[in-house]
Coordinates of C-alpha atoms and ligand atoms in Angstrom, one line a residue:
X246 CA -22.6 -11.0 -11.7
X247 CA -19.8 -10.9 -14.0
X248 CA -17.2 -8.0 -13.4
X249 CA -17.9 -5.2 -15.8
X250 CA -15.6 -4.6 -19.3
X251 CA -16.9 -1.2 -20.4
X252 CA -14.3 1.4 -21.6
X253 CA -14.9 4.3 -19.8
X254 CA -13.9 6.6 -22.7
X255 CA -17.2 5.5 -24.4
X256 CA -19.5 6.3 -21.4
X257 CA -21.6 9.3 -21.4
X258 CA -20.1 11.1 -18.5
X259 CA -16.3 10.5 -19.9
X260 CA -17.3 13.0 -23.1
X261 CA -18.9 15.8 -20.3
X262 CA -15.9 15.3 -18.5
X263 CA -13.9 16.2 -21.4
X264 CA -15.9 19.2 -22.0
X265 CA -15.6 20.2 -18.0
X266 CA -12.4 20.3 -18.0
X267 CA -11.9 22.3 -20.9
X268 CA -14.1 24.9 -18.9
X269 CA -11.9 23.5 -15.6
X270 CA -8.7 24.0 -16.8
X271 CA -8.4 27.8 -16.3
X272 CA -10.3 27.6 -13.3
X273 CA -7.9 28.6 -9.9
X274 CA -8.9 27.0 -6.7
X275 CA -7.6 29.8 -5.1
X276 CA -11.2 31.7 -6.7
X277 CA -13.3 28.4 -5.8
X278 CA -12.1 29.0 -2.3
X279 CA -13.0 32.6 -2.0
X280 CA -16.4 32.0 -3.8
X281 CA -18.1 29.0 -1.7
X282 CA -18.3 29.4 1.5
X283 CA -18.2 26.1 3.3
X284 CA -16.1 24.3 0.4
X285 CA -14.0 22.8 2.9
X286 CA -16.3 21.4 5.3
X287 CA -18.5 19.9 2.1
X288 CA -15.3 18.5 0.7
X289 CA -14.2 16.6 3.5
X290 CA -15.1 13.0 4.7
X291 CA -14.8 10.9 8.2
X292 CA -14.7 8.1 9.1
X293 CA -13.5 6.5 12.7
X294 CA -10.1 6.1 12.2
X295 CA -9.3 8.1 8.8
X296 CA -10.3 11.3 7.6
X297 CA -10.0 13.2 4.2
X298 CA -9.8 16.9 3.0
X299 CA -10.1 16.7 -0.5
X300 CA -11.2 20.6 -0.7
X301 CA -8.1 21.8 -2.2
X302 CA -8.4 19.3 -5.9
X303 CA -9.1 21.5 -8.9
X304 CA -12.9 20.5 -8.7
X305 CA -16.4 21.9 -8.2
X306 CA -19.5 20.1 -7.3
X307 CA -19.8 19.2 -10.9
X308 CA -16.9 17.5 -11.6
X309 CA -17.4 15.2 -8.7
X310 CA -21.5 14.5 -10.4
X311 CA -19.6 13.8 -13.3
X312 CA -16.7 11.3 -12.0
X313 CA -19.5 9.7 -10.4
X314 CA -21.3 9.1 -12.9
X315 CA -18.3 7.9 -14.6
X316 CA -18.2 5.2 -11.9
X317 CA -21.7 4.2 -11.9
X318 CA -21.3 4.1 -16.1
X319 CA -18.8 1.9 -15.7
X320 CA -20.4 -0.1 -13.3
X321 CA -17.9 0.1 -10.4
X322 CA -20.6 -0.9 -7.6
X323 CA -20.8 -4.2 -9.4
X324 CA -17.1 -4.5 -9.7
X325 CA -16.8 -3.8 -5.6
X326 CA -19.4 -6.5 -5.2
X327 CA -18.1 -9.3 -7.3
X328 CA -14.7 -8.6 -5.2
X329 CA -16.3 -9.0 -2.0
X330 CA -18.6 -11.7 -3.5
X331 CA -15.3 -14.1 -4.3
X332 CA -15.6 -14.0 -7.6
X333 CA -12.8 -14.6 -10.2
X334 CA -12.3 -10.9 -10.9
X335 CA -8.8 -11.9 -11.4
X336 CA -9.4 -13.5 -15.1
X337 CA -6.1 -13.8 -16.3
X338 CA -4.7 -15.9 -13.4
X339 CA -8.1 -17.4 -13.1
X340 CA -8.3 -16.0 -9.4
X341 CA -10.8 -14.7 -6.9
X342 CA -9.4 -11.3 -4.9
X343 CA -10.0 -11.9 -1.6
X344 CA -7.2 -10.0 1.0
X345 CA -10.3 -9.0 2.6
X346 CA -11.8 -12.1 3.5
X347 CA -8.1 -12.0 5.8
X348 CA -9.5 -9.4 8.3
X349 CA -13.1 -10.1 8.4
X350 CA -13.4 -12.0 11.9
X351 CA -17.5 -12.0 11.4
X352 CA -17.0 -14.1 8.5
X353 CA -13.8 -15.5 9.0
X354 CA -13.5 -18.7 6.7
X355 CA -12.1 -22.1 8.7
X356 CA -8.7 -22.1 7.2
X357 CA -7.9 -18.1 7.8
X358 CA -9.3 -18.7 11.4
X359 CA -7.1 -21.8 12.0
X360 CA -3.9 -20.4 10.4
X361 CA -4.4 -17.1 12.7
X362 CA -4.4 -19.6 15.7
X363 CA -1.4 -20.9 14.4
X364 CA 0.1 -18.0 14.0
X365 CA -1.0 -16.1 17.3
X366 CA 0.5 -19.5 19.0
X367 CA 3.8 -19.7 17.3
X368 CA 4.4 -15.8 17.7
X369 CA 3.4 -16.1 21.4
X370 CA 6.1 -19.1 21.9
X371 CA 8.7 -16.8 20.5
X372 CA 7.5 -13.4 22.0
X373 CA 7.1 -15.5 25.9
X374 CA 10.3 -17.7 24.6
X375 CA 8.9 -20.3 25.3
X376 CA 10.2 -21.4 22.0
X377 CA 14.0 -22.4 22.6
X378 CA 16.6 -22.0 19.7
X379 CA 18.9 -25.6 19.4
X380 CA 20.7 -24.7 22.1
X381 CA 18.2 -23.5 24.6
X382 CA 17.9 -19.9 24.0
X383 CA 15.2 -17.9 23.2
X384 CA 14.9 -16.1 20.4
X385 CA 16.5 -12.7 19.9
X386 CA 16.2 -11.9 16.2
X387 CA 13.9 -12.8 13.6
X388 CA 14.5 -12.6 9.4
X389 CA 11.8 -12.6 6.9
X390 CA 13.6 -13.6 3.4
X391 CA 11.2 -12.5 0.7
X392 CA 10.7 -10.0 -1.8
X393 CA 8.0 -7.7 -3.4
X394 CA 4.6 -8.5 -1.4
X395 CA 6.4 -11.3 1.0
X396 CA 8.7 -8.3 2.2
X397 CA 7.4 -4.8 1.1
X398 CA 4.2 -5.0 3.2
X399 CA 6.0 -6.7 6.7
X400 CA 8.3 -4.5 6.4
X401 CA 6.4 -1.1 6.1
X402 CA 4.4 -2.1 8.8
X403 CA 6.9 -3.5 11.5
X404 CA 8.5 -0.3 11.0
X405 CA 5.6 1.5 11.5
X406 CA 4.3 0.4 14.4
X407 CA 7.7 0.5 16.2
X408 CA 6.3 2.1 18.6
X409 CA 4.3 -1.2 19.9
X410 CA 7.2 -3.3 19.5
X411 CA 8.4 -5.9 21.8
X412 CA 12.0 -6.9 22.4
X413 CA 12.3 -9.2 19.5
X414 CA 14.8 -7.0 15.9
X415 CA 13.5 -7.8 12.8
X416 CA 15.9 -7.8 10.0
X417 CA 14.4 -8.0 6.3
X418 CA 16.3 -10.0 3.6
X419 CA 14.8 -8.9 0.6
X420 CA 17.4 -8.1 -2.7
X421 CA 19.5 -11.0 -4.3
X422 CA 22.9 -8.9 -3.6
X423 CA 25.0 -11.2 -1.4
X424 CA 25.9 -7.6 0.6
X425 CA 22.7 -7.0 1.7
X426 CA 22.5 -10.9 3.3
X427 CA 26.4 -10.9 4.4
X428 CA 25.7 -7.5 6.1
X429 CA 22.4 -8.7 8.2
X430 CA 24.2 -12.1 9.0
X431 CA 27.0 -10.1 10.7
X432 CA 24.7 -9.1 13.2
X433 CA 23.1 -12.2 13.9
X434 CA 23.7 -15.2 16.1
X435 CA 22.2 -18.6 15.1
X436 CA 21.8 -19.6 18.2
X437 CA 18.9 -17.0 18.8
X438 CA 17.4 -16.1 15.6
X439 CA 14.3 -17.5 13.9
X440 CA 14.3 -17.6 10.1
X441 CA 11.1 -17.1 8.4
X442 CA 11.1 -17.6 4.6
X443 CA 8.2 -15.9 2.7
X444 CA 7.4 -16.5 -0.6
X445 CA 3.8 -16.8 -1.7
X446 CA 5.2 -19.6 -5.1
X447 CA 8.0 -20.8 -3.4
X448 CA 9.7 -20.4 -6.6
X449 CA 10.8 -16.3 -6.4
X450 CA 15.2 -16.6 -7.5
X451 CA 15.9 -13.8 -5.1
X452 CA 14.3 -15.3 -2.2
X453 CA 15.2 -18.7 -2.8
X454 CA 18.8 -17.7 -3.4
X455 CA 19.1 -15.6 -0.1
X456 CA 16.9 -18.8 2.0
X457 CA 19.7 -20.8 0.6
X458 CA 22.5 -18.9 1.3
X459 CA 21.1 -18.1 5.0
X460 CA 21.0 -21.9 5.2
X461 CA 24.0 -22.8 4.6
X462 CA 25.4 -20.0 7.2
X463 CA 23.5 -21.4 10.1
X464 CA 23.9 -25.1 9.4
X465 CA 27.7 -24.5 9.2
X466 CA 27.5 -23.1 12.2
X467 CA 24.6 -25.9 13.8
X468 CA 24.0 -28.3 12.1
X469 CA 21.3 -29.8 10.1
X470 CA 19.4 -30.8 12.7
X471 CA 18.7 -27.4 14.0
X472 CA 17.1 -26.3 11.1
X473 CA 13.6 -27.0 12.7
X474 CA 14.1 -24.9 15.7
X475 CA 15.0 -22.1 13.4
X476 CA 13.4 -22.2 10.2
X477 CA 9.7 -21.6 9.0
X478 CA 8.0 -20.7 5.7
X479 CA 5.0 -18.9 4.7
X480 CA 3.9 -19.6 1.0
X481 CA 0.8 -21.3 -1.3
X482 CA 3.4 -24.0 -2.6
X483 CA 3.4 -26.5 -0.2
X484 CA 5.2 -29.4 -2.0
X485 CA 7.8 -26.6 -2.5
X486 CA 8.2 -26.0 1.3
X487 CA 8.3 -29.9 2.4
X488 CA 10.9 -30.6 -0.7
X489 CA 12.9 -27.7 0.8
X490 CA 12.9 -29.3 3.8
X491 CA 10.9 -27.1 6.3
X492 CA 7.9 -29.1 8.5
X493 CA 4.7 -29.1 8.1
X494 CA 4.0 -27.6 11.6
X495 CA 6.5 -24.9 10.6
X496 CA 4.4 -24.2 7.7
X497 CA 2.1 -21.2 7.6
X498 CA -0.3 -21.7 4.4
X499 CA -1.1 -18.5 2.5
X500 CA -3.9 -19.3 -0.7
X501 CA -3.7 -18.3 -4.1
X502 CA -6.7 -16.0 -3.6
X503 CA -4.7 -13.5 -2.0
X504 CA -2.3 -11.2 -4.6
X505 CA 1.4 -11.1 -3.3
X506 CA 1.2 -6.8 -2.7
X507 CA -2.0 -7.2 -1.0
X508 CA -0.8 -10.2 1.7
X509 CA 0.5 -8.5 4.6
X510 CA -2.7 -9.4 6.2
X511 CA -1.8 -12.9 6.1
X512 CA 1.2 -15.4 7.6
X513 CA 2.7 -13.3 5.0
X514 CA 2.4 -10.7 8.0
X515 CA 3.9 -13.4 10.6
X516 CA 7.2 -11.2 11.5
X517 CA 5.3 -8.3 12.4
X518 CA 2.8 -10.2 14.6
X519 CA 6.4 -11.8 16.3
X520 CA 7.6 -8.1 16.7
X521 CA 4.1 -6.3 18.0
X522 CA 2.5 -9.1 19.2
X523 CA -0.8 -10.7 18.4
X524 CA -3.1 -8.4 19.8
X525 CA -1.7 -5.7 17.6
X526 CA -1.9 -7.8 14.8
X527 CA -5.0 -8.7 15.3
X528 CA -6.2 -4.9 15.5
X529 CA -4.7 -4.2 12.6
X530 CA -6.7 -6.5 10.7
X531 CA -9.8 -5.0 12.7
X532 CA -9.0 -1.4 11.5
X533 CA -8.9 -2.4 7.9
X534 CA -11.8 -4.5 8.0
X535 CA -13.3 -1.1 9.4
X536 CA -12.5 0.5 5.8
X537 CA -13.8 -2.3 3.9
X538 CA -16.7 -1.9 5.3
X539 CA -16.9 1.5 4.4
X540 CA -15.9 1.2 1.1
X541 CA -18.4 -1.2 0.7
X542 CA -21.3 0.4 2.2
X543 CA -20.9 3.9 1.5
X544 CA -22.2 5.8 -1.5
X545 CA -20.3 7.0 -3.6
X546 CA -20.4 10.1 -3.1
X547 CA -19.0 9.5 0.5
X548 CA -16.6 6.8 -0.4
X549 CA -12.7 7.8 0.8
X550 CA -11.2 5.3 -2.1
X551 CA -13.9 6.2 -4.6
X552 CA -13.6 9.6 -4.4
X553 CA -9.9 9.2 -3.7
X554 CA -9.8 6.9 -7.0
X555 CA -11.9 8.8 -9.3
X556 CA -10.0 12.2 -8.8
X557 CA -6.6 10.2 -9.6
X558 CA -8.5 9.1 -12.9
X559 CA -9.5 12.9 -13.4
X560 CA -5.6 13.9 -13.0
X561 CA -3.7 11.5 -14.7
X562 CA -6.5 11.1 -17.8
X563 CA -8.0 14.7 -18.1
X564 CA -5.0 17.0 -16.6
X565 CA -2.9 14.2 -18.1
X566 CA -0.6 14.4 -14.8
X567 CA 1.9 11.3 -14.6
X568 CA 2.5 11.1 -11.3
X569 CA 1.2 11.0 -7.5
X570 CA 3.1 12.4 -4.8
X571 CA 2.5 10.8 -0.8
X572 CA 3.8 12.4 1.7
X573 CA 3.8 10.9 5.3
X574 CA 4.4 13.3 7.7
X575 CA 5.2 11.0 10.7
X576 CA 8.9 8.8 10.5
X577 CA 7.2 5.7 11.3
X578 CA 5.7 6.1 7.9
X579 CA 8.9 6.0 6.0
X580 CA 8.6 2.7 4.1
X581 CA 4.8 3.4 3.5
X582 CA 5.6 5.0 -0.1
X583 CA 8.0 2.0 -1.2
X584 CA 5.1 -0.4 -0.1
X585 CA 2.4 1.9 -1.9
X586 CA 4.5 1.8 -4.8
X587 CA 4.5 -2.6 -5.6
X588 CA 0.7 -1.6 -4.7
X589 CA -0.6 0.5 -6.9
X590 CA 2.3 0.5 -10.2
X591 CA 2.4 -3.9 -10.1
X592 CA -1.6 -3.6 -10.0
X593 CA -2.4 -0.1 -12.7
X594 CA 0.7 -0.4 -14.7
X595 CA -1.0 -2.0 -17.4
X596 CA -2.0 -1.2 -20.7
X597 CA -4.2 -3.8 -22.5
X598 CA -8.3 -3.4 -21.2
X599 CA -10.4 -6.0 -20.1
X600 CA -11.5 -6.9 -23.3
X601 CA -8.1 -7.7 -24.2
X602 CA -7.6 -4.5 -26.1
X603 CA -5.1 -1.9 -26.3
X604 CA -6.0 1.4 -24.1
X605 CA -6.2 4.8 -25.4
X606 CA -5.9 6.5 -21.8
X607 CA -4.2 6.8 -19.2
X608 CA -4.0 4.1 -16.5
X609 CA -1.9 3.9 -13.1
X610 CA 0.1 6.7 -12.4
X611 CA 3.8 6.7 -11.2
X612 CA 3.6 6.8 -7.5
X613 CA 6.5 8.6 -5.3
X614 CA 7.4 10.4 -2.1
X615 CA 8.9 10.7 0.5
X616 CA 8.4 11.5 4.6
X617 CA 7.6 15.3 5.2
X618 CA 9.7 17.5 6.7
X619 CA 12.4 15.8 4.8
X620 CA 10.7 16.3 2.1
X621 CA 10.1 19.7 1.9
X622 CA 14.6 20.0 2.3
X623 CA 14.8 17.8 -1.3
X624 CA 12.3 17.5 -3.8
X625 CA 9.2 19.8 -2.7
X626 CA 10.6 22.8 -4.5
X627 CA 9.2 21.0 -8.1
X628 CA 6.0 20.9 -6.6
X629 CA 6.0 24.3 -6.0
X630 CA 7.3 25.7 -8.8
X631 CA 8.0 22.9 -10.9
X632 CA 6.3 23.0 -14.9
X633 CA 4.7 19.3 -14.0
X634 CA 1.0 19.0 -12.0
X635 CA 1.6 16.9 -9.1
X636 CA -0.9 15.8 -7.6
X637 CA -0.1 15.2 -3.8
X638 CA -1.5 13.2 -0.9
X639 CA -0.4 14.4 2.8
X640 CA -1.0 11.9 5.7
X641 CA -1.0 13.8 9.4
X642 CA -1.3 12.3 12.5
X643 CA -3.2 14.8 15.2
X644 CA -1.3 13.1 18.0
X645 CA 2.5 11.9 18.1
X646 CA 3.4 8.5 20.1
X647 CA 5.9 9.8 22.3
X648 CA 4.5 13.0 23.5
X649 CA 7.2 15.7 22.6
X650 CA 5.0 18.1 21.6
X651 CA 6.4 20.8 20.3
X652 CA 7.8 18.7 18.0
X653 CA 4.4 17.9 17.1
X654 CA 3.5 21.2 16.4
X655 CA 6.1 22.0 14.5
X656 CA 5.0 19.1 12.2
X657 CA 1.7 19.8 11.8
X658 CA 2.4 23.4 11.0
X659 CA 4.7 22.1 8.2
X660 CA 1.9 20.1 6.9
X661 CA -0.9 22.1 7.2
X662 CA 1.1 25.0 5.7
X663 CA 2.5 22.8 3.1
X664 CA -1.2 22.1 1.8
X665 CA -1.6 25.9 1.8
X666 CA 1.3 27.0 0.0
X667 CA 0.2 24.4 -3.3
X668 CA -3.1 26.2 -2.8
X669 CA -2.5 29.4 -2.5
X670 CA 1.4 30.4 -3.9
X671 CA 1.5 34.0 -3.9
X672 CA -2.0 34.6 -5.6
X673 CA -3.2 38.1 -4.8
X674 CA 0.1 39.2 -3.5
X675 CA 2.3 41.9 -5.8
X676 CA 5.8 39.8 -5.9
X677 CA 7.8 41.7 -8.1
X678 CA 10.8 39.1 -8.6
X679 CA 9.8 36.3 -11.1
X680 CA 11.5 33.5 -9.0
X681 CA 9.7 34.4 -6.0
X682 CA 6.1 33.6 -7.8
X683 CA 4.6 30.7 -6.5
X684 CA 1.3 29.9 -8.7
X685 CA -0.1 27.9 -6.4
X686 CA -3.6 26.0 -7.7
X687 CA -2.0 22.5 -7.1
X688 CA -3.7 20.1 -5.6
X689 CA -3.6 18.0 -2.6
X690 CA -5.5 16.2 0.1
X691 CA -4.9 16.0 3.5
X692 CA -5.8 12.3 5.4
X693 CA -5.5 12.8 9.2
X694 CA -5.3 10.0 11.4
X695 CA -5.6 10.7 15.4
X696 CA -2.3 8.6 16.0
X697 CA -0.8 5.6 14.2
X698 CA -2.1 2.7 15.8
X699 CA -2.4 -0.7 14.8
X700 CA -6.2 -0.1 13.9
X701 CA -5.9 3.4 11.9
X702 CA -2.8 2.4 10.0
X703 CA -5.3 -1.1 9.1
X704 CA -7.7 1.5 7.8
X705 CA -4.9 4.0 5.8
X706 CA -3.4 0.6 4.3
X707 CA -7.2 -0.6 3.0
X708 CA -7.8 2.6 2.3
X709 CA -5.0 2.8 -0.3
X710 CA -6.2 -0.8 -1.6
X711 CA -9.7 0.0 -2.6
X712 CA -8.7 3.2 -4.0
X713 CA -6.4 1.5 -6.3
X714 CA -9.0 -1.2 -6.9
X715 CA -11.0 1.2 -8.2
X716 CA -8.6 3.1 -10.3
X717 CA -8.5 -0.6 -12.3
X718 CA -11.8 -1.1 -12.1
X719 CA -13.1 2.2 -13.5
X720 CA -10.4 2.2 -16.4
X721 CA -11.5 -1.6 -17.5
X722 CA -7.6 -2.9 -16.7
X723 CA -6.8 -5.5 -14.7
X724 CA -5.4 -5.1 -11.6
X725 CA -4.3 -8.3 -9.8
X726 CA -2.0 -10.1 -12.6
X727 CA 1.5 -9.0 -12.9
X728 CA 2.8 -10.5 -16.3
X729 CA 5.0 -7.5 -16.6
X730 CA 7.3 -8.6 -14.2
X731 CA 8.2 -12.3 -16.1
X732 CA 10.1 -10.9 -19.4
X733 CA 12.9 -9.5 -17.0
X734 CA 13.2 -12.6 -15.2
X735 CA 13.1 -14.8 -17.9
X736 CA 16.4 -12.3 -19.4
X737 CA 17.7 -12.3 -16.2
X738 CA 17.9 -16.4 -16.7
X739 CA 19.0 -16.2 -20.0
X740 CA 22.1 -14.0 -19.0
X741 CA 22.6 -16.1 -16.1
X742 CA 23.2 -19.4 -18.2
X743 CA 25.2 -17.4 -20.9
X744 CA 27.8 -16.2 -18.1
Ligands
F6P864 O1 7.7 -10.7 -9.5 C1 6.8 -10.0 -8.9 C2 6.2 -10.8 -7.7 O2 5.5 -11.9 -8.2 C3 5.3 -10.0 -6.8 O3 4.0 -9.8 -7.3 C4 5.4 -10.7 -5.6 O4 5.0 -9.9 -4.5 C5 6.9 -11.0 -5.5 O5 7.2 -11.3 -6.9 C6 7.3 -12.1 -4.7 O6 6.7 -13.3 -5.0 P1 6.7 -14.6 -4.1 O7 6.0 -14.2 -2.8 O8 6.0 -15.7 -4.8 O9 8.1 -14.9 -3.8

């Protein structure tokens, strides 16, 4: 089965959605809502560790028959197969797309399986300390050095799940500027930290310039034969890493069939196992896999990234909004929109189809946001009153971590009434000031997870995945190349040889 080309603009439900929305455009939600009874029990979806009210979108049972059919037009149950199925949906790199062959331990294949076990031993040794630093230590602190998917994803999720942390820091070395690796290294002691370089080519400037700057530092301070005690790489080059002068038992092999933003799930992922341990790890591959079953099995029409992926297309193509707003109302969350954003702009941000052909639509929206309340104290005013449709997505924990529970409530009242507000502004109400008019009619789903574990934040991070996946798929782009990335570099060289 070959993945689909088809421009969706040209499929039958593309022209009734153009005609919809001419009829949807006027239409307030705030009338939907009084009007249906049941709207938001009928828009919303569960499944064990994630759900979704999507109620409040500017839709009716119509527009999501037509999106829909949109997606069945353009073939997107083949495109979800041929990804699941291995095959080289990734045409341009001539790769297959398979992050989630990472977390599916019924299928596991033998090299994922065996460079788990490596990694569930090595972050044991550390974690028990039974792996001594060169002068007999254990091992305090750990550094990932890497950038874009070898840090973004690590780092979101180490901070995340703080909560089930161990005693091990984790510092990440991610941007070229020599501050940023002079400031970590003034914490650190080489006697007790572990270095773990990440970079999926093994040929990234910023990394490689930080790994060798790091180097230097420790063997100045212990010598070049220490280096094996405290040095390890993850990456696909392996020539690269030997030539470097890392061991092949301190080698963690990642494969080209697993896109940089979409690697956390790999030895890519090796400084959060070190800081939560492998069991969390391991349940955080288990809670995704959850969601990729889902995305797989369900119909559409009960599909969290479908649905979640069609109503972007309906916003940013048909509404002609240009953003996404995400708003995490839980701290632990905080670096979830930074990671979301190499996710979803490095995979949609694109503008030639899959035929190789200019679009004439809209394709991946700009993605930003911050954690709610803080939020709601900088930029939510725009949203509120703002000329510009932003369509937002609010993430809620029922339950917080630490108990404190009128905090808790106070959060979740800020969420839900956030949600509200966008919906309702002041509709129905006499306010007699101009400024104090809120139009409301903006739209916004609410994803609740019980608490952020190891397993639901799996599922919300798949969740985000497939719905992007199917954002490219649907619009005919392709998703897992990045050649927009290379001009800059190749500038950045030039200027660099010119100076
Ligand atoms: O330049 C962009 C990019 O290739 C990302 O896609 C990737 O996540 C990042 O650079 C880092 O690449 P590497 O892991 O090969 O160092």
């Amino acid at each position: 089965m070959a993945f689909p080309k088809i421009n969706p603009t040209t499929t039958k439900a593309w022209i009734k959605l153009e005609e919809h929305y001419a009829a949807m455009r006027g239409v307030k939600m705030q009338d939907l809502f009084a009007n249906e009874t049941g709207r938001k029990e009928r828009m919303s979806l569960k499944t064990d560790l994630v759900s979704l009210d999507f109620s409040k979108n500017r839709i009716t049972s119509q527009t999501l028959d037509l999106l829909q059919s949109l997606a069945e037009e353009t073939k997107l149950d083949e495109a979800i197969k041929a990804q699941f199925n291995g095959e080289v949906i990734n045409e341009t790199e001539s790769r297959q797309v398979l992050h989630t062959a990472l977390r599916d331990f019924d299928a596991m294949k033998p090299e994922v399986n065996a460079t788990l076990s490596k990694i569930k031993e090595f972050s044991e040794a550390i974690i028990q300390g039974t792996h001594k630093g060169y002068t007999g230590k254990t091992i305090t602190d750990i550094v990932n050095i890497g950038i874009g998917g070898s840090d973004l994803g690590p780092a979101m999720v180490t901070e995340a799940l703080s909560y089930y942390k161990n005693h091990l820091t984790v510092h990440y070395i991610s941007n070229v500027d020599g501050d940023h690796v002079c400031e970590t290294l003034k914490k650190l002691d080489p006697e007790t930290t572990l270095f773990i370089i990440v970079s999926k080519t093994f040929t990234t400037q910023e990394t490689l310039t930080n790994a060798n700057t790091v180097r230097q530092w420790f063997v100045q301070k212990a010598g070049e034969n220490a280096i094996e005690k405290h040095f390890v790489a993850v990456s696909t080059n392996l020539t690269a890493v030997a030539a470097y002068g890392i061991l092949a038992q301190n080698t963690f092999t990642m494969w080209n069939w697993v896109g940089g933003r979409f690697s956390l799930w790999s030895a890519v992922g090796l400084s959060t196992c070190c800081a939560i341990g492998y069991a969390h790890f391991e349940q955080l591959l288990k809670g995704a896999h959850q969601m990729d079953i889902h995305f797989k099995e369900a119909p559409f029409s009960e599909n969290m990234p479908v649905l979640l992926g069609l109503l972007s297309i309906w916003y940013t193509n048909f509404f002609k909004a240009e953003t996404e707003a995400v708003l995490p109302y839980t701290q632990y969350l905080s670096k979830f929109v930074d990671y979301l954003q190499q996710a979803s702009m490095e995979s949609n941000g694109k503008s030639v189809d899959r035929n190789g052909t200019p679009v004439t639509y809209q394709t991946g929206p700009v993605v930003w946001g911050n954690t709610g309340t803080n939020a709601q104290h900088a930029f939510i005013q725009l949203l509120h009153q703002g000329t510009l449709l932003i369509p937002t997505d609010f993430i809620l924990c029922t339950d917080s971590l630490h108990g404190k529970k009128n905090h808790q409530d106070i959060l979740t009242a800020n969420c839900l009434a956030q949600t509200e507000a966008l919906l309702m502004g002041t509709y129905g109400e006499d306010v007699a000031n101009p400024y104090q008019v809120f139009e409301g009619n903006k739209p916004s789903n609410l994803l609740r997870l019980d608490t952020l574990s190891p397993e639901s934040l799996g599922a919300l991070i798949a969740m985000y995945e497939h719905k992007i996946f199917v954002q490219g798929a649907v619009l005919n782009i392709y998703s897992f190349d990045q050649f927009g990335v290379e001009l800059g570099k190749k500038m950045a060289n030039r200027h660099l040889i010119n100076q």
